[in-house]
Short mmCIF file of C-alpha atoms and ligand atoms in Angstrom, two decimals:
data_model
loop_
_atom_site.label_atom_id
_atom_site.label_comp_id
_atom_site.label_asym_id
_atom_site.label_seq_id
_atom_site.Cartn_x
_atom_site.Cartn_y
_atom_site.Cartn_z
CA UNK A 1 -0.20 -0.25 -0.33
CA UNK A 2 1.19 3.36 -0.99
CA UNK A 3 1.57 6.16 1.93
CA UNK A 4 -0.62 9.05 1.33
CA UNK A 5 0.50 12.49 3.04
CA UNK A 6 -2.52 14.00 4.48
CA UNK A 7 0.17 17.61 4.53
CA UNK A 8 3.47 17.62 3.01
CA UNK A 9 5.13 17.62 6.93
CA UNK A 10 3.78 13.64 6.65
CA UNK A 11 5.96 13.14 4.08
CA UNK A 12 9.18 13.39 6.20
CA UNK A 13 8.76 9.81 7.22
CA UNK A 14 11.76 7.86 6.32
CA UNK A 15 11.50 5.27 3.39
CA UNK A 16 7.78 5.65 2.96
CA UNK A 17 6.78 6.43 -0.79
CA UNK A 18 4.60 9.61 -1.20
CA UNK A 19 1.90 9.51 -3.44
CA UNK A 20 -0.42 12.90 -2.49
CA UNK A 21 0.69 15.96 -1.90
CA UNK A 22 -1.83 18.21 -0.45
CA UNK A 23 -0.40 22.05 -0.60
CA UNK A 24 -1.73 25.49 0.08
CA UNK A 25 -2.05 27.18 -2.86
CA UNK A 26 0.86 28.49 -4.34
CA UNK A 27 2.08 31.74 -6.47
CA UNK A 28 4.32 32.45 -8.97
CA UNK A 29 6.75 35.37 -8.15
CA UNK A 30 8.23 35.15 -11.47
CA UNK A 31 6.35 34.89 -15.01
CA UNK A 32 6.13 36.21 -18.52
CA UNK A 33 2.68 36.47 -20.05
CA UNK A 34 3.71 38.34 -22.95
CA UNK A 35 0.90 40.17 -24.45
CA UNK A 36 -2.01 40.44 -27.56
CA UNK A 37 -2.64 36.79 -28.94
CA UNK A 38 -0.08 34.98 -26.82
CA UNK A 39 -1.33 36.48 -23.82
CA UNK A 40 -4.70 33.95 -23.78
CA UNK A 41 -2.53 31.18 -25.14
CA UNK A 42 -0.83 30.78 -22.00
CA UNK A 43 -2.73 32.42 -19.21
CA UNK A 44 -4.63 29.36 -18.24
CA UNK A 45 -1.84 27.13 -17.64
CA UNK A 46 -0.82 29.81 -14.70
CA UNK A 47 -4.55 30.18 -13.45
CA UNK A 48 -4.97 26.45 -12.73
CA UNK A 49 -2.31 26.20 -10.30
CA UNK A 50 -1.14 29.70 -8.97
CA UNK A 51 -3.58 32.14 -7.27
CA UNK A 52 -1.20 34.93 -8.29
CA UNK A 53 1.66 35.93 -10.24
CA UNK A 54 4.30 38.57 -10.46
CA UNK A 55 3.61 39.70 -14.24
CA UNK A 56 7.17 40.77 -15.72
CA UNK A 57 7.34 44.20 -17.80
CA UNK A 58 9.45 42.99 -20.67
CA UNK A 59 7.03 43.50 -23.04
CA UNK A 60 7.24 45.97 -26.31
CA UNK A 61 7.41 48.30 -25.87
CA UNK A 62 8.21 47.87 -21.88
CA UNK A 63 5.67 48.60 -19.12
CA UNK A 64 7.82 51.34 -17.65
CA UNK A 65 4.77 53.58 -15.68
CA UNK A 66 1.99 52.80 -14.12
CA UNK A 67 -0.42 53.75 -16.51
CA UNK A 68 0.86 51.17 -18.77
CA UNK A 69 0.79 48.57 -15.84
CA UNK A 70 -2.87 49.53 -15.05
CA UNK A 71 -3.73 49.13 -18.92
CA UNK A 72 -1.78 45.37 -18.95
CA UNK A 73 -3.41 44.16 -15.67
CA UNK A 74 -6.66 44.93 -17.74
CA UNK A 75 -5.63 43.11 -20.53
CA UNK A 76 -4.74 39.94 -18.41
CA UNK A 77 -7.81 40.13 -16.64
CA UNK A 78 -10.20 40.12 -19.83
CA UNK A 79 -7.91 37.16 -21.18
CA UNK A 80 -8.64 34.86 -18.31
CA UNK A 81 -10.15 31.84 -19.48
CA UNK A 82 -14.04 31.33 -20.37
CA UNK A 83 -15.98 31.59 -17.44
CA UNK A 84 -13.54 32.46 -14.74
CA UNK A 85 -13.16 36.00 -15.37
CA UNK A 86 -15.91 36.82 -12.90
CA UNK A 87 -15.24 34.21 -10.23
CA UNK A 88 -11.76 33.25 -10.46
CA UNK A 89 -9.76 35.03 -7.75
CA UNK A 90 -6.66 34.79 -9.86
CA UNK A 91 -4.43 38.21 -9.35
CA UNK A 92 -1.80 39.74 -11.37
CA UNK A 93 0.47 41.33 -9.50
CA UNK A 94 2.29 44.10 -11.49
CA UNK A 95 5.52 45.21 -12.20
CA UNK A 96 7.17 48.71 -13.79
CA UNK A 97 10.46 48.12 -15.83
CA UNK A 98 13.07 50.41 -14.71
CA UNK A 99 14.88 52.61 -17.04
CA UNK A 100 18.01 55.33 -16.77
CA UNK A 101 14.82 57.54 -16.73
CA UNK A 102 12.24 56.03 -14.25
CA UNK A 103 11.73 59.15 -11.85
CA UNK A 104 10.91 58.82 -8.19
CA UNK A 105 7.66 60.63 -9.14
CA UNK A 106 6.95 57.01 -11.07
CA UNK A 107 7.62 55.15 -8.43
CA UNK A 108 5.62 57.02 -5.84
CA UNK A 109 2.84 56.63 -8.29
CA UNK A 110 3.35 53.32 -8.25
CA UNK A 111 2.91 52.67 -5.00
CA UNK A 112 0.14 54.68 -4.93
CA UNK A 113 -2.08 52.50 -7.43
CA UNK A 114 -2.19 49.66 -5.11
CA UNK A 115 -1.33 47.31 -8.21
CA UNK A 116 2.57 47.50 -9.05
CA UNK A 117 4.23 45.39 -6.70
CA UNK A 118 7.83 45.11 -7.55
CA UNK A 119 9.82 46.73 -10.18
CA UNK A 120 12.18 44.88 -12.36
CA UNK A 121 16.09 45.93 -13.36
CA UNK A 122 17.22 44.20 -16.46
CA UNK A 123 20.55 45.12 -17.69
CA UNK A 124 20.34 46.75 -20.79
CA UNK A 125 21.30 44.10 -23.47
CA UNK A 126 20.78 41.41 -21.10
CA UNK A 127 18.19 39.45 -22.22
CA UNK A 128 14.79 39.12 -23.96
CA UNK A 129 13.37 42.86 -24.62
CA UNK A 130 16.16 44.58 -22.49
CA UNK A 131 17.65 46.93 -24.46
CA UNK A 132 15.26 49.92 -22.64
CA UNK A 133 17.01 48.50 -19.18
CA UNK A 134 19.33 50.24 -17.21
CA UNK A 135 22.89 50.99 -18.51
CA UNK A 136 24.45 51.86 -15.40
CA UNK A 137 23.30 51.08 -11.58
CA UNK A 138 24.07 54.65 -10.59
CA UNK A 139 21.61 56.09 -13.53
CA UNK A 140 18.50 54.26 -11.55
CA UNK A 141 19.42 55.88 -8.10
CA UNK A 142 16.69 58.19 -7.86
CA UNK A 143 14.02 55.48 -8.55
CA UNK A 144 16.12 52.98 -5.87
CA UNK A 145 15.70 55.67 -3.39
CA UNK A 146 11.86 56.01 -3.83
CA UNK A 147 11.82 52.43 -3.59
CA UNK A 148 13.98 51.95 -0.64
CA UNK A 149 11.90 55.04 1.44
CA UNK A 150 8.58 52.86 0.23
CA UNK A 151 9.62 49.73 0.56
CA UNK A 152 8.75 48.63 -3.15
CA UNK A 153 11.01 45.55 -4.26
CA UNK A 154 13.30 45.35 -6.71
CA UNK A 155 13.65 42.19 -8.84
CA UNK A 156 17.04 42.02 -10.57
CA UNK A 157 18.22 40.08 -13.49
CA UNK A 158 21.50 39.21 -12.37
CA UNK A 159 24.06 39.32 -15.13
CA UNK A 160 26.62 41.15 -16.27
CA UNK A 161 26.14 42.25 -19.98
CA UNK A 162 30.39 42.79 -20.45
CA UNK A 163 30.71 40.33 -23.44
CA UNK A 164 34.18 40.10 -21.91
CA UNK A 165 33.14 37.83 -18.71
CA UNK A 166 32.42 34.16 -19.69
CA UNK A 167 28.76 33.50 -20.00
CA UNK A 168 28.60 31.14 -17.23
CA UNK A 169 30.64 33.44 -14.90
CA UNK A 170 27.83 36.92 -15.92
CA UNK A 171 25.95 36.15 -12.60
CA UNK A 172 28.81 35.97 -10.02
CA UNK A 173 30.34 39.24 -11.92
CA UNK A 174 26.80 41.13 -11.57
CA UNK A 175 27.06 40.24 -7.83
CA UNK A 176 30.67 41.40 -7.37
CA UNK A 177 30.18 44.36 -9.37
CA UNK A 178 26.71 45.51 -9.05
CA UNK A 179 24.79 43.50 -6.82
CA UNK A 180 26.62 43.64 -3.32
CA UNK A 181 27.78 47.15 -3.35
CA UNK A 182 23.97 48.04 -4.21
CA UNK A 183 23.01 46.24 -1.37
CA UNK A 184 25.67 47.85 0.99
CA UNK A 185 24.57 51.42 -0.01
CA UNK A 186 21.13 51.03 0.60
CA UNK A 187 20.90 48.78 3.52
CA UNK A 188 16.95 49.21 3.48
CA UNK A 189 16.01 47.94 -0.46
CA UNK A 190 14.05 45.13 -0.34
CA UNK A 191 15.73 42.96 -3.54
CA UNK A 192 14.88 39.73 -4.81
CA UNK A 193 17.67 38.19 -7.36
CA UNK A 194 15.63 36.38 -9.63
CA UNK A 195 15.82 33.14 -11.42
CA UNK A 196 19.41 32.36 -9.75
CA UNK A 197 21.60 29.79 -11.24
CA UNK A 198 24.90 29.61 -8.91
CA UNK A 199 26.01 28.72 -5.87
CA UNK A 200 27.54 31.96 -5.67
CA UNK A 201 24.22 33.61 -5.90
CA UNK A 202 22.88 31.22 -2.89
CA UNK A 203 25.84 31.96 -0.78
CA UNK A 204 25.13 35.82 -1.58
CA UNK A 205 21.50 35.97 -0.46
CA UNK A 206 22.39 34.15 2.77
CA UNK A 207 24.67 36.39 3.49
CA UNK A 208 22.40 39.43 3.00
CA UNK A 209 19.77 40.40 5.53
CA UNK A 210 15.99 39.34 5.24
CA UNK A 211 15.38 42.23 2.52
CA UNK A 212 17.01 40.34 0.40
CA UNK A 213 15.75 37.34 -1.28
CA UNK A 214 15.70 35.05 -4.38
CA UNK A 215 13.41 33.16 -6.65
CA UNK A 216 14.36 29.64 -8.26
CA UNK A 217 13.09 28.11 -11.84
CA UNK A 218 11.88 24.07 -12.25
CA UNK A 219 14.27 24.14 -14.85
CA UNK A 220 17.25 25.24 -12.86
CA UNK A 221 16.47 22.60 -9.77
CA UNK A 222 16.39 19.89 -12.05
CA UNK A 223 18.64 20.34 -14.76
CA UNK A 224 22.66 21.36 -15.43
CA UNK A 225 23.98 22.83 -18.36
CA UNK A 226 24.58 19.33 -20.22
CA UNK A 227 20.61 19.57 -20.98
CA UNK A 228 21.35 22.23 -23.61
CA UNK A 229 23.54 19.88 -25.32
CA UNK A 230 22.21 16.00 -24.98
CA UNK A 231 22.73 14.35 -28.49
CA UNK A 232 22.56 18.12 -30.36
CA UNK A 233 21.62 21.12 -29.45
CA UNK A 234 18.66 21.59 -27.70
CA UNK A 235 17.23 25.33 -28.16
CA UNK A 236 14.40 24.27 -25.94
CA UNK A 237 17.25 24.31 -22.72
CA UNK A 238 18.38 27.73 -23.10
CA UNK A 239 17.27 30.43 -21.36
CA UNK A 240 18.77 33.39 -19.28
CA UNK A 241 20.46 33.07 -17.03
CA UNK A 242 21.47 29.99 -18.83
CA UNK A 243 22.07 26.48 -16.84
CA UNK A 244 25.22 25.83 -14.90
CA UNK A 245 27.44 23.13 -13.95
CA UNK A 246 25.71 20.31 -11.57
CA UNK A 247 27.40 21.45 -8.38
CA UNK A 248 25.35 25.12 -8.90
CA UNK A 249 22.30 23.03 -9.24
CA UNK A 250 22.87 20.95 -6.30
CA UNK A 251 23.46 23.98 -4.32
CA UNK A 252 20.22 25.74 -5.74
CA UNK A 253 18.40 22.61 -4.94
CA UNK A 254 19.64 22.83 -1.25
CA UNK A 255 18.84 26.30 -1.13
CA UNK A 256 15.24 25.76 -1.97
CA UNK A 257 14.59 23.13 0.34
CA UNK A 258 16.51 24.18 3.51
CA UNK A 259 13.24 25.79 4.68
CA UNK A 260 15.40 29.28 4.43
CA UNK A 261 12.30 31.64 3.68
CA UNK A 262 14.67 33.87 1.56
CA UNK A 263 13.93 31.34 -1.24
CA UNK A 264 10.84 30.83 -3.01
CA UNK A 265 9.17 29.81 -6.26
CA UNK A 266 9.18 31.76 -9.35
CA UNK A 267 8.88 30.11 -12.51
CA UNK A 268 10.34 32.26 -14.90
CA UNK A 269 8.20 30.16 -17.51
CA UNK A 270 8.97 32.53 -21.04
CA UNK A 271 7.22 31.79 -23.98
CA UNK A 272 8.76 32.16 -27.01
CA UNK A 273 7.10 31.08 -30.57
CA UNK A 274 8.64 27.57 -31.68
CA UNK A 275 10.28 28.90 -34.55
CA UNK A 276 12.15 31.94 -32.81
CA UNK A 277 13.99 29.51 -30.70
CA UNK A 278 14.87 26.79 -33.53
CA UNK A 279 16.38 29.13 -35.58
CA UNK A 280 20.30 30.34 -36.09
CA UNK A 281 19.71 32.38 -33.09
CA UNK A 282 17.34 31.47 -31.08
CA UNK A 283 15.17 33.35 -28.21
CA UNK A 284 16.21 32.45 -24.54
CA UNK A 285 13.09 31.39 -22.39
CA UNK A 286 11.75 28.04 -21.19
CA UNK A 287 8.14 27.58 -21.34
CA UNK A 288 7.47 25.53 -17.89
CA UNK A 289 3.66 26.66 -17.15
CA UNK A 290 1.93 23.67 -18.45
CA UNK A 291 3.41 21.64 -15.64
CA UNK A 292 5.19 23.84 -13.63
CA UNK A 293 3.90 22.62 -10.17
CA UNK A 294 4.66 19.14 -11.21
CA UNK A 295 8.06 19.93 -12.02
CA UNK A 296 8.75 21.59 -8.75
CA UNK A 297 7.72 18.62 -7.07
CA UNK A 298 9.59 16.04 -9.03
CA UNK A 299 12.75 18.34 -8.59
CA UNK A 300 11.75 18.28 -4.34
CA UNK A 301 11.12 14.37 -4.23
CA UNK A 302 14.62 13.43 -6.03
CA UNK A 303 15.89 15.60 -3.60
CA UNK A 304 14.22 13.92 -0.75
CA UNK A 305 12.43 16.91 0.51
CA UNK A 306 8.92 16.83 -0.08
CA UNK A 307 8.61 18.32 3.48
CA UNK A 308 9.81 21.44 2.68
CA UNK A 309 7.99 21.94 -0.61
CA UNK A 310 4.66 23.49 0.82
CA UNK A 311 6.92 26.57 2.49
CA UNK A 312 8.81 27.22 -0.51
CA UNK A 313 5.68 27.42 -2.84
CA UNK A 314 3.41 28.64 -0.95
CA UNK A 315 4.67 30.83 2.41
CA UNK A 316 7.95 32.46 1.75
CA UNK A 317 7.07 34.14 -1.59
CA UNK A 318 3.78 36.02 0.60
CA UNK A 319 5.79 36.48 3.76
CA UNK A 320 8.59 38.20 1.60
CA UNK A 321 5.66 40.55 -0.58
CA UNK A 322 3.99 41.10 2.66
CA UNK A 323 1.24 39.81 1.37
CA UNK A 324 -1.51 37.21 2.43
CA UNK A 325 -0.92 33.15 2.11
CA UNK A 326 -3.61 31.79 0.15
CA UNK A 327 -6.70 30.19 1.31
CA UNK A 328 -7.04 27.34 -1.08
CA UNK A 329 -5.34 24.07 -1.75
CA UNK A 330 -4.10 22.25 -4.51
CA UNK A 331 -3.38 18.48 -4.69
CA UNK A 332 -0.46 16.73 -6.69
CA UNK A 333 -0.35 13.01 -7.09
CA UNK A 334 2.23 10.58 -8.33
CA UNK A 335 1.13 10.02 -11.92
CA UNK A 336 3.11 9.51 -15.23
CA UNK A 337 1.94 11.49 -17.87
CA UNK A 338 3.79 12.72 -21.39
CA UNK A 339 4.30 16.40 -21.65
CA UNK A 340 2.50 17.16 -25.55
CA UNK A 341 4.90 18.24 -28.15
CA UNK A 342 3.61 21.66 -28.42
CA UNK A 343 0.85 24.08 -27.90
CA UNK A 344 -1.15 26.47 -29.89
CA UNK A 345 0.52 30.46 -29.08
CA UNK A 346 -1.62 32.59 -31.17
CA UNK A 347 -0.97 31.58 -34.64
CA UNK A 348 2.24 29.93 -33.72
CA UNK A 349 3.23 27.06 -31.82
CA UNK A 350 4.90 26.65 -28.21
CA UNK A 351 7.46 23.81 -27.31
CA UNK A 352 6.80 23.53 -23.29
CA UNK A 353 9.66 21.96 -21.50
CA UNK A 354 9.97 18.26 -21.42
CA UNK A 355 8.19 18.12 -24.72
CA UNK A 356 6.61 14.70 -25.53
CA UNK A 357 8.94 13.15 -22.86
CA UNK A 358 6.95 11.83 -19.48
CA UNK A 359 6.51 14.14 -15.90
CA UNK A 360 6.09 11.98 -12.48
CA UNK A 361 3.35 14.21 -11.02
CA UNK A 362 -0.17 15.48 -11.53
CA UNK A 363 -2.07 18.53 -10.71
CA UNK A 364 -5.27 16.58 -9.39
CA UNK A 365 -7.31 19.11 -7.83
CA UNK A 366 -6.98 22.94 -7.55
CA UNK A 367 -9.68 25.25 -5.32
O1 LIG B 1 15.33 33.13 -20.38
C1 LIG B 1 14.71 34.12 -20.09
N1 LIG B 1 13.63 34.39 -20.93
N2 LIG B 1 15.42 34.91 -19.63
C2 LIG B 1 15.27 36.31 -19.46
O2 LIG B 1 15.60 36.71 -18.42
C3 LIG B 1 13.85 36.76 -20.11
C4 LIG B 1 13.12 35.50 -20.66
C5 LIG B 1 11.94 36.14 -21.63
O3 LIG B 1 11.48 37.47 -21.82
O4 LIG B 1 11.75 35.46 -22.70
ZN1 LIG B 2 12.19 36.00 -16.62
#
């Protein structure tokens, strides 16, 4: 007979196979929903499992003002799956895209709006639609000082854009050159280092006060950089920051399973049309929203840490963002299924993470 966990805490029992996990409904603290015809293609995947999501602002044009964030939020609400708009409790939590020209007044307006929950710092040129990002942290000082004063979190894409730095070392270089000095100079600034990929980032976040936290993606918990090159080049495993060595993956998994409230769930689900990834200069980003919780469950299960899953997925994020924890539940069951080869994506198609390959867990119930 299989042991069934009434709650993740009971999965700690050594030696028993857990086939059912019940969690407080989680949130996704880092998500790309895109816009236009792409938005309704991906939104339902998130809504079925998460109550809230921090929505990235790297659209074209980027969401640089509160007025743009309000309009984008309306488009998201209008794109909620049929029948759920009225009763869905899904809440998009909006972000602003920081530029060299973001003013303190814009930050004040963002906080006053009540709908902007954070500001995203893309180093200019670091990743998808980051051209309008920050060229030097000093240029963003007025906005950062207002954020420190008002308690609005800064979400950081932590990679230098200096092409002379090895691609695999760009996160560490960003910590040394930009993030550590920033945290030192602005000790009251609340910072989330997004999608961390190295043991250096884990150590840095651990070394800071409680105002500095990090999100972890399912792909960085499950895979190392070999995944990009299995039998040939695998564009659907290419994201930024890029997957790193196994030693880093292990450090990330240890952090996620540590129970430390600084580490929480952020999928970085980043859809791109198939043809824009399967090309001579493919886009960075992995789409994982079709199976995000299932992939995280697999990572925690492999690490023997299912008893730590709920806090990572459902408690640490809202606690950091000073929002209430959710009250609903979701249930995952151990059940093998194959991810589809592709999904429709507007007029295009989208290749999900693990396309055509088995997943070990299935979301059975959400409410
Ligand atoms: O892989 C990535 N994709 N990393 C990012 O930082 C951006 C994202 C996207 O928007 O596609
Ligand atoms: Zn992202």
